[in-house]
Every structure is written in structure tokens, then in C-alpha cells.
Amino acid sequence: MKERSCSSAALIILAALWSVSAQADWALNMTEGVTEVSRSIYSLHMQIFWICVVIAIAVFSVMFWSIIHHRKSAGAKAEQFHENTTVELIWTIVPVLILVAMAVPATTTLIEMYDTSDSDVDIQVTGYQWKWQYQYLGEDLSFFSNLSTNPDEIYNKVEKNENYLLEVDEPLVVPIGKKIRFLVTSNDVIHSWWVPAFAVKRDAIPGFINESWTRIDEVGIYRGQCAELCGKDHGFMPIVVQAVTDEDYALWLADKKASIAAEVAAAARIWSLEELMERGEKVYQTNCAACHQVGGQGISPMFPALKASAIATKPEQIDEHIKIVLEGRAGTAMQAYAAQLSAVELAAVITYERNAWGNDTGDIITPQSIQSMLKSK
Amino acid sequence: MTSAVGHHHGPATGITRWLFTTNHKDIGSMYLIFSLLMFFIGGSMALVIRMELVEPGLQVVQPEFFNQMTTMHGLIMVFGAVMPAFVGLANWMVPLMIGAPDMALPRLNNFSFWLLPFAFFMLLSTLVMDGGAPDFGWTFYAPLSTTYAPPSVTFFIFAIHLAGVSSILGAINVIVTIMNMRAPTMSYMKMPLFVWTWLITAFLLVAVMPVLAGTVTMMLTDIHFGTSFFDAGGGGDPVLFQHLFWFFGHPEVYIMILPAFGIISQIVPTFSRKPLFGYASMVYATSSIALLSFTVWAHHMFTVGIPLVGELFFMYATMLISVPTGVKVFNWVATMFRGSMTFETPMLFAIAFIVLFTIGGFSGLMLAISPADFQYHDTYFVVAHFHYVLVPGAVFSIMAAAYYWMPKWTGNMYDEYLGKCHFWCSFVGLNLTFFPMHFVGLAGMPRRIPDYSIQFADFNLVSSLGGFLFGFSQLIFVLVVVKCVKGGKKAEAVVWEGAEGLEWQVPSPAPYHTFETPPEVK
Amino acid sequence: MKSNRKLILQLCGATVGMFLFGFALVPLYDVFCDITGLNGKLELVAKKNTGVIDTSRAIKVQFIANTNENMPWDFVAKDVEMTVHPGENARADFFVQNLTNEQMVGQAIVSVSPSIGAKYFHKTQCFCFDRQVLNGKQAQEVSVLFSLDTDLPDRVKKITLSYTFFDITDLQPVAAN
């Protein structure tokens, strides 16, 4: 009776699993990746795996053979031997030999991974709570890369897309076939920049730079995540790398620089409240909503509310409001955004905070006023 | 106090028996009950984690609370469940196994135990504090645990200090007991392996718990007194924290597994009715594992940017550890070979230990290969690995020990049918929980994330179902214990047919005072 | 019981010793870093140049300027990249400005990549040797005078120096640095 209920429970679970596995992706193994290093790592992984499997089969077959044949209920009488120097020597020395055989290819691969010389492209990767900044050395190009998944997907209000949590607003774009050196560092806590397809994983440590490199063989979009616990939104700072051909890379560089120049130029023109609000909402979602929340209510006591707060509504506190956004607040998670956002974005987000969620102050912060605050002596 | 004066009397009555007891059996029982309680508290936190991870998206808890759960789960299981359980077993069994009347330092013993409830009350109280409990992972890497920590971090530091003091005092007590209180005819090489492994563990504790205490003290002064041990801005280095932590942390891992080796080395010969194969090599293997454990710490940090030479050194040293560990597994299998085996609950747990711990050992060997570790590091593959060595390793050995010695403790046989139910449910549950984690880890799921991309959904659902099965199966154990304490078939002095050792020379239940005159050892 | 006391004292001694050893690991770690170049840490002392210039090699030196969290300073490398011969004296300039209205104290932390290069990078003068005190909105040119050791291994063809400014306004001055 009992057994029957057990097995029917098992059947129900199996059926449940079957139904979800309709669109299942039961990926079992490490990716082979798209670089020479990632392929040698994959082959190391498979070698050591099969060695383990062979040892396991050998040891466990002896054990289960003994369990079946040398059981008391089968009439087995216990022997009394308890040592055998030859056997003990063999099972000490043979594993050592296997390990030496394993250590050789591992060492070769490791030396290869540590050789960062002769790079063609140098990119500084900086971890922030909770986004990545990419700076192309010698190119005067720098931008932030934020999670772009819709919060409604995270909170199960709409269906999740196939790149759920693995999508960003501005991917890192790199050329294929070139040796790319990553200089990894952090702005606050320790992060770890990981793209499985390249087998690149490097800890980002505040104050220090770590380096790693890759040479990508194929055009494609490669996704990774932060691998080191870095606080609340550790699970929400993905990495997306777009590997393109040399020509496309040159085009992209020119394009990207032009759009940054356009953004700077846009600071000079007059912005209406509606325009600033529209832009500000986007900036707020990407940069502020993680802590202050989409509705501006914050998370007490670590992340204060902006909705109906003195700082975002009182006219006499406008300067203070701008100052905190620009300079951050020491000892808290509030970062200094002066260097992270453009003057337009800063003006837009502050305007948004002063007018959204019923704050309705009607205040317009212009990009020009932000610029003059940044540069004033 | 009265019981301490008239030591031929039985236990005092009421609460004072437990508050003031200096009796190793009472203190052992308190340690065991405390650790079981912590096992359930830590376990329910694990279930909160598994509940959130049933499917992608945030549904049960918010990320900040999720991080508090992973942190507290780790801390409580390591410092509150596994370590006190082993200390409890040592308290109960070491004096019985070496023919001593009690632990060498009985009042200190009482003190070490009573530190623990305060330590963990303080740690758990952080859950209701402003800003929440520690949320920086049980490895509490700086600066996340210093500059960016919630205010409750100070209570966490103090709790670690208290638990550390308790462990160190317990370890000193074990060492003095084993070295000075053995029956006169029991030489070191006649000691049961459980005693041997505990002696080595105790030395590890004395060596590394103070380093942990030093590390959290540095955190404390960094947070409150303006020092910069781990702050680059003041001339410190966050990576130094990781070196210090893992200098403690790696031997700590062996602190949680060496006594388990001892327990399995007691149980396997008993139920094989055959002496342990390679006793001397077991002792040497345990000692070399303990020594090597001080030279491998940086394998937890392969991706922090250690220079090539360091990386190679730590890779080779780590690979080397698998040799003595392998010797142990081979010895257990050779002990079973040509034995006359029966499969009562303790033996089932022991066999499962050997198989599953070996799987954990294999994934450990894979993780030792430094280039490959760049792909494994901080993924669920690591989570799978250390749960395979800690759950079917440490926890199963504790369960095995509990079933093995429970008749000696209570004088009654436990319910074999329920015991086997407990075993099989746990066995199935834990493999369902942790085996799929290998796959999601290899496929690229980082650890310590409250939400994951959709390709990991199926295996996570399996893990969660397994987690609930494993978690609720542990209630069967509580039922077994309660039934066994209350009554049941009376146990003989020698509970198991093939059992050897001094603990079986005293009647069951073991009287309040035993071996007041030292026994003779063959 | 006498032997108990001796053993207990020894074990307590070992405990205290290991506690102190934990602290001793802090300076030991720095020594270890100096030897291995771990983290690309540089010794913060000026080194003399021997005067020999190896013109057969040209090393590319890159400079990165960062500010750590909440540090509202504008900090940029004016010389992003330069080519130097080992043994040659060179100078790199940076611009730093305090964007706030209050006085702030900053400390630049330097890190070298590849870390092996740290040993061969000699600074005769560096703004990172001292704390930088800047008044509100104050701007300043800072520089580093350096030379590369002629013993620099051949495989190193490019060295990257990263300077990160940390806000230490609220930090009490401590012995280190």
C-alpha cells in the first residue's frame, strides 16, 4: 500500500517534469566556447572527467561486488586480513602517476592563459554595483552596460524572453581574430567578469587591475554574468559581448563616437519638461530603480524613498538634490553619477525625480545648469 | 552543583542538571540536540532559497533577503550544525572509547557548550535588525562585508568570536583528554580511528580558529576604528582578506570531514565483521591530509589574479590531497571485501557516504585543475561539489554515528524500519537536490543569485523538489530519536554483532559515570 | 594533573600564537606581494636610475586613471600612452580636480599589469607617494617620473599602470602609507 502511493507520487513528479521539459534545455555540460583557450579548457575538463569516471567504475564495482557477494545473508564468512603493503603501495603510486599525467596539459594551458602580451585591443572593464563599464584604451570611448530586462518579466507579470537576465542596453563590441586584453577592476566591491564562451573569468578588485585576454574565432553574441557575490543585485548584472568582423568593428567605433558627440551637443539646446521626463524615466529605470525602486518608494532603511521626499520636492533643496546625484553620498550605496551620465541624462533624471510619482514640482533642471555646476570654480 | 560534589550520585534533577552539568554525556547530548536544532533552522533557510529558485523570476523573497538566507544558511550549517555535532559526538564517545571517566576539563566543557546558544542567538537576532542580517555570503569577502555591510555585521563578528572561542576550548579539551586520559594500556596506535581523527581535527581547530578570530577582529577595527587592513584606499588590500579567510577556511573544510572519516572507519568494520583494512595507513593518510590542508588555500582564489607560479603551486598541492583521500576510500572498500556484511541503518549511511563523498572528491579534483577552475569557479558546480562533501559527507556520517551509538546512549534500539525510511528518503532527496547542480553549474549558472535565466529552469525545479524531500525527510529522524529515547527493544551492551572497542564494554544505556577505574585494553 | 596543566598551557600558547600569526600574515603578505608582484602592487619608495639606456627595445606604457566609489573627482591621464626605452627617464602627467565645494583628501593607489612588470617599474617621483589634499573645485596637474628597469623580461612589451583615487577624507591617518 505504502509503496504504491510512493510510486504514484513519483509518477506525478515525473509527469510534471515531462510537461516542463517540452521546451526544455537540459544543457548538461560546459560550453566548448569559441576561443582556443576555451577549447583546451573544455578538453582538460573532459579528460579529468573521464579519468574520474574510470576510477569510480573500478572502485565502486569492487565495492558493490563485495556488497552482493560478501553479505552475511548470502552466507559469507568474514576473513580477518587487515593489511597488504603491496596493494597499499600500488594504490598510492598509481594515483600519483595519473595526477602527474593530468598536471602536464593543465600547466600548458595555464601558461597560455597567463600570456597577455602582444594584444591588439585593450579594454578596461570596471565593475560597479550593479553594472559594467567598458573603456576602450586609446580610443577615448567609454560607456556603461546595464541590465535591460523589463522589471515586469522579473516580477512574473509578463512572459520572459529567451535572453531573460542575459540582455543589456549597450553590449561590449569587439573584433574577431584579434587578441583582446581585458584590464579588469572595480569601483566598489569585488565583482567577477565572466564570459563562459571565452573561458575568461577575472575578479574585479577595487584599486587593482587584473588582466586576461581572448581571441574570438566566430562572429556572434556571447553572454555571461557577474560571478562574485557583490551585493543585492549580483544576479542582475549580465555581460553581453558582440563579436564582429574588423570592418564592422571600425564602423561601430565611428558610430558610437558620433552618438556620444551628439549627446554632448544635445546639452546645448533647450529641452522641454516632457522631453526631459521621457528621457529621465529611461535613465531612472536603468540607474536608479534597482535601489530606489520603480515607484520611487525605496527600501527602508538602506535605500531612502524619493517619492514625496523632502529632497525631491522642496524648492530649497534643489541644489542638494543635484549635488547628491552628481557627487554621491559617502558611506552609502549612492554613487557619484557626474562621471557616469551625460549632462542631458543627469538633467533628465533629476527632473524626472522631481516630477514623477506625484512629486509634481514642475521644476525643470536644464542640461546647461548641470554643465555649469560641474565646471564652476 | 550537587552532582559535582557527590560524584557517585546520578544526575541532578531539573534544569540545573543541564545548566551546571560537567558530565561529558550530558554535555555531549546538549551539543547534539543543539546542533540538530541548528540543522533545522539552517535547513529551513535552505528551503527558502530553494523555494525562490523553483522557477525564474522573483516570487517569494527579494534579492536582499535571499542574500541573507544564503549567508545565514552557510554560517549556521558550518558553525552551528556540523561542528557542534562533531563536538557532541566527541564528548559522548571519546572518553568511552579511550577508557576515561570523563573529559579532562569538565567545567571548561560546560562553558564551551553554553557559549554556543548565546553566539547563535546573537547571530539569528540580526535577522530582525534594521538593515537585515549579514548578506555577504558565509565567506564574507571584504569590502562587501566591511564598507558595504549592514549594521548587523558587528553582531555577526561577535557571534563568530564566541563560536570560535567555544570551538577552541572544546578542541583543547579533546586534545588534553586524548593525550592524558587514555587507559594506561592504550597506546596511540591502539586508539580507535574516531579518536585519532578527532585528535588531528582538534589540532587543526587550535591552529586555524585563532586566525579566523584575528581576521574578524581586523574587520571590526576596519569598520569601527579606522584601520585599513582590507581597504585599498588606506594602504590595505581586499585580497588579503581572502588569503586570511581561506588560510582558516581550507583546514576548516577538513575539520568538518576528518571526524566523519573516523566515524566511517568505526562503522564499516563493525558491519563487515572484519578488522579495518590498513589502520596505520589511515592514520598517516589523515595526518597528511591535515598537513596538506595548510598549503592549498589559494585554490579557492584561482581567479583573483594570483601570479602564475602561485597558481601552479596551489594546483599541484591540491591535486596531491586526492592521494591520501583516495587511500582512505580504497581502505574502506578493502575492509568490506571478503567481509560478512549486514546493512543496518548506520551501514547504509556509511556506504552512501563512501559513494557520494567520493563523487564530491572527484568534483574536487576537477576543481583543482586551475585552468578548468576558471570555468567552474563561483558556479553551481562548486555548490554541487561542496554539498556533496558536506551533506552525504559530514551530515551522513553524523547520522550514521547517531544510529550507530544511539542504542548505547538511550539503552533502546531505534526503529530500524523508520531508520531505513529516513535513509532512503534522504538519499534520494539529496541526490535529486545536488546532482542537477553539477549540470547547471557547467552550463554557466553563477552561485548566490536569486533569479536565473530560463535555460536553467528545469534542473532548478528538480533541485527544489529534491530539497523539499530531503528537508522534510529529516523529520523522520526526529521521530526515530524521540521513539528511541522513550522506549523500544532493550539494547545489549554489545549492540552490534561485529562491534569492537571499549564503548561496548559498558552496559546500555551507558551509566552516568563510566570507567572510574581504567579498563584493560587488549 | 600536573601534566594536564602543562599541556593546557602549551595549547593556550599555541592559540595565542596562531591569533598573532594571523596579524603577522598582514606584513608577510606585503613581502609576498613584493616578491611575486601579486596584484601588481608597487613599493611606494623612490628608486634611483642606473643611467644605462637600452635603446634596442621600446616598451609601450599605458596609463589609466580611475576614481573609486563616490569620489567626485575628475581624474584623467593626459598621457594615455607613451613609448619608452628601458633605463630612460620618462614623465606622465595627469589632471585631477575636486568637483565638490568642500576640501577633500585623496590617495592614489597604483596597480601594474602585467603584475610581473611591477618589479621593473621604478618611480623617482609620484603623486601616489603622498595624500592629495584638494580644496573645493581646486584643479591640479600631477605627475609621475619613472623609468623601466633594463632587466625587464623580453616578453613584456606593454605595461599598463592604473591609478585609482580613493576618498580618504574620513579615514584617520594610519601607519601604513
PDB file of N, CA and C in Angstrom, chain B residues 121-167:
ATOM      1  N   PHE B 121      22.185  32.835  19.208  1.00  0.00           N
ATOM      2  CA  PHE B 121      21.066  33.730  19.454  1.00  0.00           C
ATOM      3  C   PHE B 121      21.398  35.104  18.876  1.00  0.00           C
ATOM      4  N   MET B 122      22.646  35.505  19.118  1.00  0.00           N
ATOM      5  CA  MET B 122      23.080  36.812  18.607  1.00  0.00           C
ATOM      6  C   MET B 122      23.061  36.822  17.079  1.00  0.00           C
ATOM      7  N   LEU B 123      23.579  35.741  16.494  1.00  0.00           N
ATOM      8  CA  LEU B 123      23.632  35.685  15.030  1.00  0.00           C
ATOM      9  C   LEU B 123      22.218  35.712  14.445  1.00  0.00           C
ATOM     10  N   LEU B 124      21.309  34.919  15.041  1.00  0.00           N
ATOM     11  CA  LEU B 124      19.956  34.858  14.492  1.00  0.00           C
ATOM     12  C   LEU B 124      19.208  36.161  14.720  1.00  0.00           C
ATOM     13  N   SER B 125      19.540  36.864  15.833  1.00  0.00           N
ATOM     14  CA  SER B 125      18.821  38.103  16.123  1.00  0.00           C
ATOM     15  C   SER B 125      19.074  39.157  15.038  1.00  0.00           C
ATOM     16  N   THR B 126      20.160  39.007  14.280  1.00  0.00           N
ATOM     17  CA  THR B 126      20.418  40.002  13.232  1.00  0.00           C
ATOM     18  C   THR B 126      19.328  39.975  12.164  1.00  0.00           C
ATOM     19  N   LEU B 127      18.581  38.876  12.094  1.00  0.00           N
ATOM     20  CA  LEU B 127      17.518  38.776  11.087  1.00  0.00           C
ATOM     21  C   LEU B 127      16.439  39.832  11.281  1.00  0.00           C
ATOM     22  N   VAL B 128      16.233  40.249  12.538  1.00  0.00           N
ATOM     23  CA  VAL B 128      15.171  41.228  12.797  1.00  0.00           C
ATOM     24  C   VAL B 128      15.741  42.634  12.982  1.00  0.00           C
ATOM     25  N   MET B 129      17.044  42.785  12.751  1.00  0.00           N
ATOM     26  CA  MET B 129      17.624  44.117  12.938  1.00  0.00           C
ATOM     27  C   MET B 129      17.369  44.997  11.726  1.00  0.00           C
ATOM     28  N   ASP B 130      17.532  46.320  11.957  1.00  0.00           N
ATOM     29  CA  ASP B 130      17.410  47.288  10.895  1.00  0.00           C
ATOM     30  C   ASP B 130      18.507  47.021   9.865  1.00  0.00           C
ATOM     31  N   GLY B 131      18.125  46.889   8.610  1.00  0.00           N
ATOM     32  CA  GLY B 131      19.142  46.632   7.584  1.00  0.00           C
ATOM     33  C   GLY B 131      19.358  45.151   7.355  1.00  0.00           C
ATOM     34  N   GLY B 132      18.768  44.326   8.217  1.00  0.00           N
ATOM     35  CA  GLY B 132      18.788  42.892   7.968  1.00  0.00           C
ATOM     36  C   GLY B 132      20.047  42.188   8.445  1.00  0.00           C
ATOM     37  N   ALA B 133      20.027  40.877   8.253  1.00  0.00           N
ATOM     38  CA  ALA B 133      21.124  40.019   8.688  1.00  0.00           C
ATOM     39  C   ALA B 133      22.302  40.172   7.722  1.00  0.00           C
ATOM     40  N   PRO B 134      23.467  39.617   8.087  1.00  0.00           N
ATOM     41  CA  PRO B 134      24.594  39.618   7.155  1.00  0.00           C
ATOM     42  C   PRO B 134      24.169  39.077   5.793  1.00  0.00           C
ATOM     43  N   ASP B 135      24.616  39.735   4.733  1.00  0.00           N
ATOM     44  CA  ASP B 135      24.152  39.351   3.402  1.00  0.00           C
ATOM     45  C   ASP B 135      25.321  39.226   2.435  1.00  0.00           C
ATOM     46  N   PHE B 136      26.518  38.947   3.007  1.00  0.00           N
ATOM     47  CA  PHE B 136      27.713  38.977   2.159  1.00  0.00           C
ATOM     48  C   PHE B 136      28.291  37.580   1.933  1.00  0.00           C
ATOM     49  N   GLY B 137      27.484  36.560   2.134  1.00  0.00           N
ATOM     50  CA  GLY B 137      27.975  35.203   1.908  1.00  0.00           C
ATOM     51  C   GLY B 137      28.730  34.692   3.129  1.00  0.00           C
ATOM     52  N   TRP B 138      28.757  33.372   3.323  1.00  0.00           N
ATOM     53  CA  TRP B 138      29.404  32.857   4.538  1.00  0.00           C
ATOM     54  C   TRP B 138      30.909  33.083   4.486  1.00  0.00           C
ATOM     55  N   THR B 139      31.416  33.412   3.268  1.00  0.00           N
ATOM     56  CA  THR B 139      32.847  33.680   3.144  1.00  0.00           C
ATOM     57  C   THR B 139      33.164  35.146   3.415  1.00  0.00           C
ATOM     58  N   PHE B 140      32.131  35.946   3.624  1.00  0.00           N
ATOM     59  CA  PHE B 140      32.202  37.386   3.946  1.00  0.00           C
ATOM     60  C   PHE B 140      33.423  38.124   3.416  1.00  0.00           C
ATOM     61  N   TYR B 141      33.555  38.142   2.091  1.00  0.00           N
ATOM     62  CA  TYR B 141      34.666  38.854   1.468  1.00  0.00           C
ATOM     63  C   TYR B 141      34.557  40.361   1.698  1.00  0.00           C
ATOM     64  N   ALA B 142      35.685  40.962   2.104  1.00  0.00           N
ATOM     65  CA  ALA B 142      35.769  42.414   2.156  1.00  0.00           C
ATOM     66  C   ALA B 142      35.925  42.896   0.713  1.00  0.00           C
ATOM     67  N   PRO B 143      35.485  44.106   0.371  1.00  0.00           N
ATOM     68  CA  PRO B 143      34.849  45.124   1.198  1.00  0.00           C
ATOM     69  C   PRO B 143      33.328  44.986   1.319  1.00  0.00           C
ATOM     70  N   LEU B 144      32.749  43.933   0.704  1.00  0.00           N
ATOM     71  CA  LEU B 144      31.294  43.776   0.820  1.00  0.00           C
ATOM     72  C   LEU B 144      30.899  43.614   2.289  1.00  0.00           C
ATOM     73  N   SER B 145      31.768  42.978   3.074  1.00  0.00           N
ATOM     74  CA  SER B 145      31.442  42.709   4.474  1.00  0.00           C
ATOM     75  C   SER B 145      31.966  43.796   5.401  1.00  0.00           C
ATOM     76  N   THR B 146      32.670  44.801   4.870  1.00  0.00           N
ATOM     77  CA  THR B 146      33.172  45.865   5.743  1.00  0.00           C
ATOM     78  C   THR B 146      32.494  47.181   5.369  1.00  0.00           C
ATOM     79  N   THR B 147      33.018  47.846   4.337  1.00  0.00           N
ATOM     80  CA  THR B 147      32.473  49.145   3.942  1.00  0.00           C
ATOM     81  C   THR B 147      30.997  49.052   3.552  1.00  0.00           C
ATOM     82  N   TYR B 148      30.600  47.937   2.930  1.00  0.00           N
ATOM     83  CA  TYR B 148      29.257  47.841   2.360  1.00  0.00           C
ATOM     84  C   TYR B 148      28.315  46.975   3.194  1.00  0.00           C
ATOM     85  N   ALA B 149      28.738  46.634   4.410  1.00  0.00           N
ATOM     86  CA  ALA B 149      27.951  45.689   5.198  1.00  0.00           C
ATOM     87  C   ALA B 149      26.780  46.377   5.889  1.00  0.00           C
ATOM     88  N   PRO B 150      25.722  45.606   6.186  1.00  0.00           N
ATOM     89  CA  PRO B 150      24.642  46.167   7.002  1.00  0.00           C
ATOM     90  C   PRO B 150      25.151  46.377   8.434  1.00  0.00           C
ATOM     91  N   PRO B 151      24.466  47.212   9.220  1.00  0.00           N
ATOM     92  CA  PRO B 151      24.945  47.497  10.582  1.00  0.00           C
ATOM     93  C   PRO B 151      25.091  46.237  11.441  1.00  0.00           C
ATOM     94  N   SER B 152      24.318  45.190  11.120  1.00  0.00           N
ATOM     95  CA  SER B 152      24.348  43.989  11.962  1.00  0.00           C
ATOM     96  C   SER B 152      25.679  43.242  11.887  1.00  0.00           C
ATOM     97  N   VAL B 153      26.585  43.694  11.027  1.00  0.00           N
ATOM     98  CA  VAL B 153      27.847  42.970  10.863  1.00  0.00           C
ATOM     99  C   VAL B 153      28.623  42.878  12.182  1.00  0.00           C
ATOM    100  N   THR B 154      28.470  43.886  13.039  1.00  0.00           N
ATOM    101  CA  THR B 154      29.185  43.862  14.310  1.00  0.00           C
ATOM    102  C   THR B 154      28.724  42.691  15.177  1.00  0.00           C
ATOM    103  N   PHE B 155      27.418  42.420  15.140  1.00  0.00           N
ATOM    104  CA  PHE B 155      26.894  41.288  15.911  1.00  0.00           C
ATOM    105  C   PHE B 155      27.379  39.973  15.320  1.00  0.00           C
ATOM    106  N   PHE B 156      27.451  39.952  13.990  1.00  0.00           N
ATOM    107  CA  PHE B 156      27.971  38.771  13.313  1.00  0.00           C
ATOM    108  C   PHE B 156      29.408  38.495  13.756  1.00  0.00           C
ATOM    109  N   ILE B 157      30.220  39.570  13.805  1.00  0.00           N
ATOM    110  CA  ILE B 157      31.622  39.397  14.198  1.00  0.00           C
ATOM    111  C   ILE B 157      31.705  38.848  15.621  1.00  0.00           C
ATOM    112  N   PHE B 158      30.882  39.414  16.495  1.00  0.00           N
ATOM    113  CA  PHE B 158      30.918  38.964  17.881  1.00  0.00           C
ATOM    114  C   PHE B 158      30.447  37.510  17.998  1.00  0.00           C
ATOM    115  N   ALA B 159      29.443  37.158  17.210  1.00  0.00           N
ATOM    116  CA  ALA B 159      28.963  35.767  17.239  1.00  0.00           C
ATOM    117  C   ALA B 159      30.064  34.815  16.776  1.00  0.00           C
ATOM    118  N   ILE B 160      30.801  35.211  15.736  1.00  0.00           N
ATOM    119  CA  ILE B 160      31.901  34.367  15.252  1.00  0.00           C
ATOM    120  C   ILE B 160      32.976  34.237  16.336  1.00  0.00           C
ATOM    121  N   HIS B 161      33.253  35.349  17.011  1.00  0.00           N
ATOM    122  CA  HIS B 161      34.222  35.287  18.100  1.00  0.00           C
ATOM    123  C   HIS B 161      33.794  34.269  19.154  1.00  0.00           C
ATOM    124  N   LEU B 162      32.523  34.347  19.566  1.00  0.00           N
ATOM    125  CA  LEU B 162      32.047  33.445  20.619  1.00  0.00           C
ATOM    126  C   LEU B 162      32.100  31.996  20.164  1.00  0.00           C
ATOM    127  N   ALA B 163      31.586  31.744  18.943  1.00  0.00           N
ATOM    128  CA  ALA B 163      31.592  30.370  18.449  1.00  0.00           C
ATOM    129  C   ALA B 163      33.026  29.875  18.315  1.00  0.00           C
ATOM    130  N   GLY B 164      33.922  30.768  17.926  1.00  0.00           N
ATOM    131  CA  GLY B 164      35.330  30.400  17.782  1.00  0.00           C
ATOM    132  C   GLY B 164      35.947  30.038  19.123  1.00  0.00           C
ATOM    133  N   VAL B 165      35.680  30.860  20.136  1.00  0.00           N
ATOM    134  CA  VAL B 165      36.207  30.559  21.468  1.00  0.00           C
ATOM    135  C   VAL B 165      35.689  29.199  21.925  1.00  0.00           C
ATOM    136  N   SER B 166      34.400  28.963  21.697  1.00  0.00           N
ATOM    137  CA  SER B 166      33.807  27.686  22.074  1.00  0.00           C
ATOM    138  C   SER B 166      34.539  26.529  21.384  1.00  0.00           C
ATOM    139  N   SER B 167      34.797  26.673  20.089  1.00  0.00           N
ATOM    140  CA  SER B 167      35.475  25.599  19.356  1.00  0.00           C
ATOM    141  C   SER B 167      36.885  25.370  19.872  1.00  0.00           C
TER     142      SER B 167
END
